[in-house]
Coordinates of C-alpha atoms in Angstrom, one line a residue:
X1 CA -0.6 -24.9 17.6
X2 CA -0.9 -22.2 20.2
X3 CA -4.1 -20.5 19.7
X4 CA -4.7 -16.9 21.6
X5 CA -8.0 -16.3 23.2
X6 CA -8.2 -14.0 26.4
X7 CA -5.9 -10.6 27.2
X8 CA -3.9 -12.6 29.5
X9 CA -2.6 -15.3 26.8
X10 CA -1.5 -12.2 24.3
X11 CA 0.2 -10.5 27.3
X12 CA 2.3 -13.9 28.6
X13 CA 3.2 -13.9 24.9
X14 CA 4.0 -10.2 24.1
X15 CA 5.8 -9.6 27.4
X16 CA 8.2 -12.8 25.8
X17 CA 8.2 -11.1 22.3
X18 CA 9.7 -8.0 23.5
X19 CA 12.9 -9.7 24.8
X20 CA 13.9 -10.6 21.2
X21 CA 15.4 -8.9 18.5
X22 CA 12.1 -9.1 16.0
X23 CA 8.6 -10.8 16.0
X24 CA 6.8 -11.5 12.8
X25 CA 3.4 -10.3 12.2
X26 CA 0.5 -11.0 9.7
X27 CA -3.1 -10.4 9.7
X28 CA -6.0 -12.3 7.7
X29 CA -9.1 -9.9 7.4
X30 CA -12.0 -9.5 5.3
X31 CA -13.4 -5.9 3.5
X32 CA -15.4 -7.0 1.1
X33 CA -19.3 -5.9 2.5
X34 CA -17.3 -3.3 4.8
X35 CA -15.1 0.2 4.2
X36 CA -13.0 -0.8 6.6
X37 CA -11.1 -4.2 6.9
X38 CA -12.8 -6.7 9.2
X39 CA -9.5 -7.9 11.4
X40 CA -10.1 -11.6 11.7
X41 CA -6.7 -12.7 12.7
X42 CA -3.8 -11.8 13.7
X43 CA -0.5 -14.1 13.4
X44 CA 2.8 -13.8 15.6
X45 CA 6.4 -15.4 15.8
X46 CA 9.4 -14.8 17.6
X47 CA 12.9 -15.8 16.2
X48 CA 12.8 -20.0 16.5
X49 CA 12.9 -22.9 14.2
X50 CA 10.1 -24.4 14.8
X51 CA 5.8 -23.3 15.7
X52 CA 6.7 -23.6 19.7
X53 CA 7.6 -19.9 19.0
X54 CA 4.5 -18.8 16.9
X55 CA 0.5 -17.8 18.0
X56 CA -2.4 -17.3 16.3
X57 CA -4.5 -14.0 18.6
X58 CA -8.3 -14.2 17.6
X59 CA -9.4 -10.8 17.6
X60 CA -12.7 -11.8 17.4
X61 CA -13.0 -13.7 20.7
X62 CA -15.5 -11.4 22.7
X63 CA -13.3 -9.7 26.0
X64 CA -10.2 -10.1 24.2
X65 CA -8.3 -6.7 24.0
X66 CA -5.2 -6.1 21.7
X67 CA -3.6 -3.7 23.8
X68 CA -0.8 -6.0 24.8
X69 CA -0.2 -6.2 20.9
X70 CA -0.3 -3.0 20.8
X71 CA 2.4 -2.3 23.5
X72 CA 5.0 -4.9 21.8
X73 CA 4.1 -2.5 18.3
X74 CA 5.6 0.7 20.3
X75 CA 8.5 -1.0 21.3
X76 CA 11.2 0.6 19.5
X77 CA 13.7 -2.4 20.4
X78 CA 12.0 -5.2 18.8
X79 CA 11.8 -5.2 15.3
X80 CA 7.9 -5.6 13.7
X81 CA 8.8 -7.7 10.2
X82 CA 5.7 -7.7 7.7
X83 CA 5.7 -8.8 4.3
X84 CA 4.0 -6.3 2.0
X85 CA 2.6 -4.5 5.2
X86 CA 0.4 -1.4 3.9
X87 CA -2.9 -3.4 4.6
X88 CA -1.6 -5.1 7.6
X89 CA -0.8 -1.3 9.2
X90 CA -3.8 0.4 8.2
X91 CA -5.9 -1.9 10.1
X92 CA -3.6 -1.2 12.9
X93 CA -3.8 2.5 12.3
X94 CA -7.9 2.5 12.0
X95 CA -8.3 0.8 15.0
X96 CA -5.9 2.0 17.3
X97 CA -3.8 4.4 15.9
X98 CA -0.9 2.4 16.0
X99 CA 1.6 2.0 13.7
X100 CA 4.5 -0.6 14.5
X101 CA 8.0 0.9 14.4
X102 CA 10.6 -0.1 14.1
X103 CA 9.3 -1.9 10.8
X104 CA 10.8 -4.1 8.4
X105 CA 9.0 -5.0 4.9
X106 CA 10.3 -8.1 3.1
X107 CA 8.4 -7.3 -0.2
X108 CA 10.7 -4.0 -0.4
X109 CA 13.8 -5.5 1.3
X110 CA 13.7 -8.2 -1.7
X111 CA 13.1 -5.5 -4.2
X112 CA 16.5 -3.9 -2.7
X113 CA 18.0 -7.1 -2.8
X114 CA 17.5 -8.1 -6.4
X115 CA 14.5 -10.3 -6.1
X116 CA 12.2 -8.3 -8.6
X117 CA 9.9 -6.2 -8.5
X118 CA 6.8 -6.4 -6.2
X119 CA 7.9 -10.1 -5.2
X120 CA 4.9 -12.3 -3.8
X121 CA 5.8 -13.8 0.0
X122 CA 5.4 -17.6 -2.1
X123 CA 8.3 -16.8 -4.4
X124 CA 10.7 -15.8 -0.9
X125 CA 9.3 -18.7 1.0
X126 CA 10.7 -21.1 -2.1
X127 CA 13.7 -19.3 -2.7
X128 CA 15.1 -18.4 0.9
X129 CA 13.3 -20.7 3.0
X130 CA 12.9 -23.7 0.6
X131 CA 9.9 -24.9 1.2
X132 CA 6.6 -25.0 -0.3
X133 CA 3.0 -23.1 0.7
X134 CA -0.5 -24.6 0.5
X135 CA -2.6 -22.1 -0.8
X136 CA -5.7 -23.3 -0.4
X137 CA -6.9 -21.4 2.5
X138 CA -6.0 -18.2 1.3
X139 CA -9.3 -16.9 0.0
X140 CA -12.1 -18.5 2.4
X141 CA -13.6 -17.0 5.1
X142 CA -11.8 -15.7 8.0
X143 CA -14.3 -14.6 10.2
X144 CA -15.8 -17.8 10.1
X145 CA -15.2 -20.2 13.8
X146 CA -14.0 -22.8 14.2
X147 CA -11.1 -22.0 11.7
X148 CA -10.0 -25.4 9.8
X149 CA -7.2 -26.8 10.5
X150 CA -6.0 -26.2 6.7
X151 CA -6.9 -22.3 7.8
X152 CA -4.4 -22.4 10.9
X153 CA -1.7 -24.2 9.1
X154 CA -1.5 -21.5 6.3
X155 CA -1.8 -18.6 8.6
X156 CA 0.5 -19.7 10.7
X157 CA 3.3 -20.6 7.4
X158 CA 2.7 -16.9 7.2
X159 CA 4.6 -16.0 9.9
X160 CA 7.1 -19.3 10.9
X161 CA 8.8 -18.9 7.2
X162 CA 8.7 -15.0 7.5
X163 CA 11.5 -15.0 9.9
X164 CA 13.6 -17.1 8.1
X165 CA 13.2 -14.5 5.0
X166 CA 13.8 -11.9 7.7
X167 CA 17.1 -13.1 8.9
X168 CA 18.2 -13.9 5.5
X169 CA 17.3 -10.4 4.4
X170 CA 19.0 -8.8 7.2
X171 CA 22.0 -10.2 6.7
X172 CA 22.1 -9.4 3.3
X173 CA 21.5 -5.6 3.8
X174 CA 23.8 -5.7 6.6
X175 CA 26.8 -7.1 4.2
X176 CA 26.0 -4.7 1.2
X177 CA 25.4 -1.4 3.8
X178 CA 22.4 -1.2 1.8
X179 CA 20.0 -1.1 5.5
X180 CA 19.7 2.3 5.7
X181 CA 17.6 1.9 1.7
X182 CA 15.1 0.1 3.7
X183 CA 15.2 2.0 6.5
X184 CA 14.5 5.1 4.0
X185 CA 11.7 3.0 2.5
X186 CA 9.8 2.3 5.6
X187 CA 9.5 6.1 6.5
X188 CA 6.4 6.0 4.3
X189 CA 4.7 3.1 6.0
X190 CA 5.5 4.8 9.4
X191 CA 3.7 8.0 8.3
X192 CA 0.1 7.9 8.9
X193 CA -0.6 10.5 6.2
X194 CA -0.5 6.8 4.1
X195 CA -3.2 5.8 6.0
X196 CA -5.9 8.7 6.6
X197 CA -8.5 9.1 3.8
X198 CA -9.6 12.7 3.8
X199 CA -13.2 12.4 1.8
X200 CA -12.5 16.2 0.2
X201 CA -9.3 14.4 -1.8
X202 CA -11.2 11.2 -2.3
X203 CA -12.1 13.0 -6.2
X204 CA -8.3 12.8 -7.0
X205 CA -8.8 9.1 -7.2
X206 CA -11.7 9.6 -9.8
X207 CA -10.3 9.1 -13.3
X208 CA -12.2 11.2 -15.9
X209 CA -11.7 12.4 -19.6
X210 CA -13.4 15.8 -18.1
X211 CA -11.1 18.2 -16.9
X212 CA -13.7 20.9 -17.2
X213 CA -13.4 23.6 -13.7
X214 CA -17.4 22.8 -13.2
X215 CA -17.5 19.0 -14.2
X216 CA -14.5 18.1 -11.5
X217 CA -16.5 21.0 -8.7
X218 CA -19.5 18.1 -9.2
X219 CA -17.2 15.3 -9.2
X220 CA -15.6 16.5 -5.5
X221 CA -18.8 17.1 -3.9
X222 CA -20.0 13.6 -5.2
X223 CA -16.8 12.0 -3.7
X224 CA -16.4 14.0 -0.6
X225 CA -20.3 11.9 -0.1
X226 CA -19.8 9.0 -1.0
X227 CA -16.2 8.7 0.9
X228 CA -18.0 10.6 4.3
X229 CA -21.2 8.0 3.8
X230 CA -18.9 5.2 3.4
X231 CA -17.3 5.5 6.1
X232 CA -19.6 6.4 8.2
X233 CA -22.0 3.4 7.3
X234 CA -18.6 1.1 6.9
X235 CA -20.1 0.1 3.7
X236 CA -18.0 -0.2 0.2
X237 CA -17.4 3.0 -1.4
X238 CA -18.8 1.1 -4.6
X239 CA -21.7 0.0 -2.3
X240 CA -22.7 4.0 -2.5
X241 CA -22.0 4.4 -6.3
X242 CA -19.8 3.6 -8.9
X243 CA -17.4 6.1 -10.1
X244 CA -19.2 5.7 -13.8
X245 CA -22.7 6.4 -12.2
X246 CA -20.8 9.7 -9.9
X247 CA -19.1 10.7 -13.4
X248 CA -22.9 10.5 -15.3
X249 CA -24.1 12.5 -12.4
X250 CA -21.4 14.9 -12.9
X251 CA -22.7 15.5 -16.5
X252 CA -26.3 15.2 -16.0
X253 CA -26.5 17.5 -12.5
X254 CA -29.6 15.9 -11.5
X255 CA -31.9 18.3 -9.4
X256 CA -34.8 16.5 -8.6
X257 CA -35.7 12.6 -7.7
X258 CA -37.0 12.5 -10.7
X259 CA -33.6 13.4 -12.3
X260 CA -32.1 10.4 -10.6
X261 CA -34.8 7.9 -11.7
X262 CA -33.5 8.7 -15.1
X263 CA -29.4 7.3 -14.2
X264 CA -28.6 4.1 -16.0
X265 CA -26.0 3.5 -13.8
X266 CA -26.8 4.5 -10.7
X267 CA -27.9 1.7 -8.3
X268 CA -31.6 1.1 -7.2
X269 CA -30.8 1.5 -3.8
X270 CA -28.9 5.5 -4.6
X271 CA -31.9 6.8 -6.4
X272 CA -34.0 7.4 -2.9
X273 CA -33.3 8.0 1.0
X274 CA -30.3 9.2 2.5
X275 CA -27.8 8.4 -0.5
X276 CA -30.4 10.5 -2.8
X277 CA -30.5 13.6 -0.8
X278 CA -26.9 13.1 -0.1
X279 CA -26.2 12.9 -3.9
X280 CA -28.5 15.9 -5.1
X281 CA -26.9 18.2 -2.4
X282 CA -23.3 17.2 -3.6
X283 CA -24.3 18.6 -7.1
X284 CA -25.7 21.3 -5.9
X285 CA -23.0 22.1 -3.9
X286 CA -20.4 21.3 -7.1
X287 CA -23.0 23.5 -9.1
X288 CA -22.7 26.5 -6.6
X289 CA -19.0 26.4 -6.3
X290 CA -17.4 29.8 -6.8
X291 CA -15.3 29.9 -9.5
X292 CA -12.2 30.9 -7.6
X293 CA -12.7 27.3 -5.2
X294 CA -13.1 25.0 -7.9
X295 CA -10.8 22.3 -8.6
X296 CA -8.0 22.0 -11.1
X297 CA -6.0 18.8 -12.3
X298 CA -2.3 19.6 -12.3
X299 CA -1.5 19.1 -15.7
X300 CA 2.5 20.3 -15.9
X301 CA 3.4 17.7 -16.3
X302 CA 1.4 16.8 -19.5
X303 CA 3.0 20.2 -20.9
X304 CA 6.4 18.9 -20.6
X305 CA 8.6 19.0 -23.2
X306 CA 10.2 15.5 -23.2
X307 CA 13.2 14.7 -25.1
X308 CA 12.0 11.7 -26.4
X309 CA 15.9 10.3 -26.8
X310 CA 17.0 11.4 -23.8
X311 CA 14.3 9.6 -22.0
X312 CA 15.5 6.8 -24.2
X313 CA 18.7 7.2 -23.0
X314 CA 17.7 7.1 -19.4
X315 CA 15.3 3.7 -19.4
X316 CA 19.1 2.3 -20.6
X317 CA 21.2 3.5 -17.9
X318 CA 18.5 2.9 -15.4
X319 CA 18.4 -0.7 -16.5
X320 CA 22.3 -0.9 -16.7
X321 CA 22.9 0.6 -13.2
X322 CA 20.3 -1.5 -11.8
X323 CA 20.8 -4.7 -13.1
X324 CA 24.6 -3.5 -11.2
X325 CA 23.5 -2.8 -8.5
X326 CA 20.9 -5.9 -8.5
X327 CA 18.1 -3.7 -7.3
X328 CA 14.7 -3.4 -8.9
X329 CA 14.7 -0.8 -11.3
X330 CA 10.9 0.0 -10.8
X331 CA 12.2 1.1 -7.5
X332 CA 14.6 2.9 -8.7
X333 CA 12.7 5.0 -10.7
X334 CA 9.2 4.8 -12.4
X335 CA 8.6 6.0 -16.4
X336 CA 7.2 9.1 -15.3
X337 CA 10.5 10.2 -13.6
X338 CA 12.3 9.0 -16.4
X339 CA 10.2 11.2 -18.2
X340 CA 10.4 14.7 -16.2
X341 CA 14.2 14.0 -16.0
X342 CA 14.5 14.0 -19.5
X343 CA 12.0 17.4 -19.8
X344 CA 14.4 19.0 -17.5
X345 CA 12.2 18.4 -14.4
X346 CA 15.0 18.0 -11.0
X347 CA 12.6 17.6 -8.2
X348 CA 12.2 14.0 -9.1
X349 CA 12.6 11.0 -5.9
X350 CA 15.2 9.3 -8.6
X351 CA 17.6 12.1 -7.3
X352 CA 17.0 11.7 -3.7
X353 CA 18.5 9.8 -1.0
X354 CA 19.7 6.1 -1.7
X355 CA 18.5 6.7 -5.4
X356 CA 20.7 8.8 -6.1
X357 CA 23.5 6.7 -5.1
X358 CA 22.6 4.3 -7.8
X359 CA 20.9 6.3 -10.1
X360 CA 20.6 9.7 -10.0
X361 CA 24.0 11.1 -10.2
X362 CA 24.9 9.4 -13.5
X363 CA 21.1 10.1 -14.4
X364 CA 22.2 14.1 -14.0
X365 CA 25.2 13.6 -15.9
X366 CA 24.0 12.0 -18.9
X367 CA 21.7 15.3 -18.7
X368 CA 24.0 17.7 -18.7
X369 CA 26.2 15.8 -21.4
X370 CA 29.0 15.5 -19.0
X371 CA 28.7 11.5 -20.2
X372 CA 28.0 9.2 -23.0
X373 CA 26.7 5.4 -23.4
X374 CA 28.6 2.8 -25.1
X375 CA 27.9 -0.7 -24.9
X376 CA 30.6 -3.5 -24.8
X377 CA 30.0 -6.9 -25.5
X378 CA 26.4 -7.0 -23.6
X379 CA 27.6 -4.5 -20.8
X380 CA 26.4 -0.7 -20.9
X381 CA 28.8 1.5 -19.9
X382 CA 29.5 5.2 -19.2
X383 CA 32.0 7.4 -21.2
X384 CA 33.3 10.7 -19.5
X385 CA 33.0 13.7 -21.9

């Protein structure tokens, strides 16, 4: 088992990697004491049928540098093949500003290809690769060295039965012309707006019952902190506080020290210091907040006037054409499309790109009543009007 440890190993290797067709990639890391995902390993393999072709890179060697890595990700001939990659890329993206292109997901290449929705990498591995994964390694500690022998093994099945999922995938995209889907799909991985976290929109990830002007002007001064302290500490957001102690805060307005004291949910450690000050001047900031700046959940949507059988009607001919078309119909289109379709709503993804191809045309007609449903035996079908 090849084990990477100095710059020149991962060069000799990624100079070789970028004279094939693909390489695939995984990463084991840890976040749980940090904001930011500890990268503990990193695993490679070029197109092969057996490990001679794979590498495990330790990041964590000191005088190691990824750079190499990094030059095989910017490559736009070789094709970077992750399965279910956000996490893997925005480790990547923090600490280099990297993102691998051209990618390839497997989780949402299956999804097109009628494995279900969300499909774990275990389920592929049985069902394309036929073989089995030992699991057993899959929560311990990454950053710890020497990694086990157990450890290297499961790492590296993360990448050796990746390919063969890969060319399996590929193949099948290729016959059914349904590539360019993926393609489409990988444009939001490849955009690093996924991967920035501003802290001022960090409160739009706050649920609350509250939808008060003043309440959510607190709530996005107590975010904007916490997110901006996080970071900057590389702690846990929850490390900070908890959204239910920021969304007591946000109805208390504490003013004083004292005022904190009084939390019952705020941590021990929030109620003095740095996170203390930081949390009194968020409220006063929220509390100060001229009316004209304060923040406003879009509710529009909530106003809609759904036509409850029309959305009905939809959720059937979405399941009919995607059971068709043996794509997953969360894909496809989510409820709350389904919904705005059927409240007249048109700027909806359902009706863009590939989706409309399988969806969204016959989606418009049943809504202009240009087409009926009618079911035959156990098959939906459309009837022109």
């Amino acid at each position: 088992m090849r084990i990477i440890t100095t710059t020149a190993e991962l060069a000799e290797f990624c100079t070789a990697a970028r004279q094939e067709r693909y390489v695939t990639v995984d990463t084991e890391f840890l976040r749980e004491r940090t904001y930011y995902s500890k990268l503990c390993l990193v695993q490679m393999a070029m197109p092969g049928k057996d490990d001679s072709t794979a590498a495990l890179i330790d990041p964590l060697v000191e005088g190691l540098s990824l750079e190499p890595m990094y030059e095989l990700f910017r490559d736009s001939n070789v094709v970077k093949v992750f399965h279910a990659a956000r996490q893997d890329l925005e480790i990547f993206f923090v600490d280099a500003g990297v993102i691998p292109h051209p990618l390839f997901d497997t989780q949402v290449a299956a999804m097109v290809c009628g494995f279900g929705e969300q499909v774990g990498y275990e389920k592929l591995v049985r069902s394309i690769a036929r073989q089995g994964l030992d699991k057993t390694s899959r929560f311990t500690d990454w950053s710890r060295r020497p990694l086990t022998e157990a450890q290297q093994k499961y790492a590296l099945a993360d990448v050796t039965h990746l390919r063969t999922i890969y060319e399996f995938l590929a193949a099948k995209l290729e016959k059914t012309g349904r590539a360019p889907w993926v393609e489409e799909e990988m444009s939001i991985l490849e955009d690093p707006e996924t991967y920035i976290m501003r802290p001022e929109e960090a409160w739009q990830r706050v649920r609350t019952r509250t939808t008060t002007p003043k309440f959510l002007a607190i709530v996005r001064e107590l975010a904007k902190f916490r997110e901006s302290y996080a970071q900057t500490k590389d702690i846990p957001r929850n490390r900070v506080f908890k959204d239910d102690a920021m969304l007591e805060l946000a109805s208390t307005k504490p003013t004083s020290a004292a005022d904190l004291s009084r939390s019952r949910l705020l941590l021990r450690e929030a109620r003095r210091g740095e996170i203390a000050d930081g949390i009194l001047e968020a409220v006063k900031a929220g509390l100060n907040c001229p009316p004209e700046d304060m923040p406003e959940i879009d509710r529009s949507r909530d106003k809609l006037q759904v036509n409850p059988a029309l959305a009905d009607l939809l959720r059937v001919l979405l399941k009919a054409k995607t059971e068709a078309s043996d794509v997953a119909s969360r894909l496809v289109a989510p409820s709350s499309d389904l919904d705005a379709l059927a409240a007249g709503l048109r700027d909806v993804p359902a009706l863009r790109g590939w989706r409309h191809e399988v969806f969204g045309r016959d989606a418009l007609r049943l809504c202009d009543g240009k087409v009926a449903l009618t079911v035959r035996g156990n098959d939906v079908q459309i009837v022109e009007l």
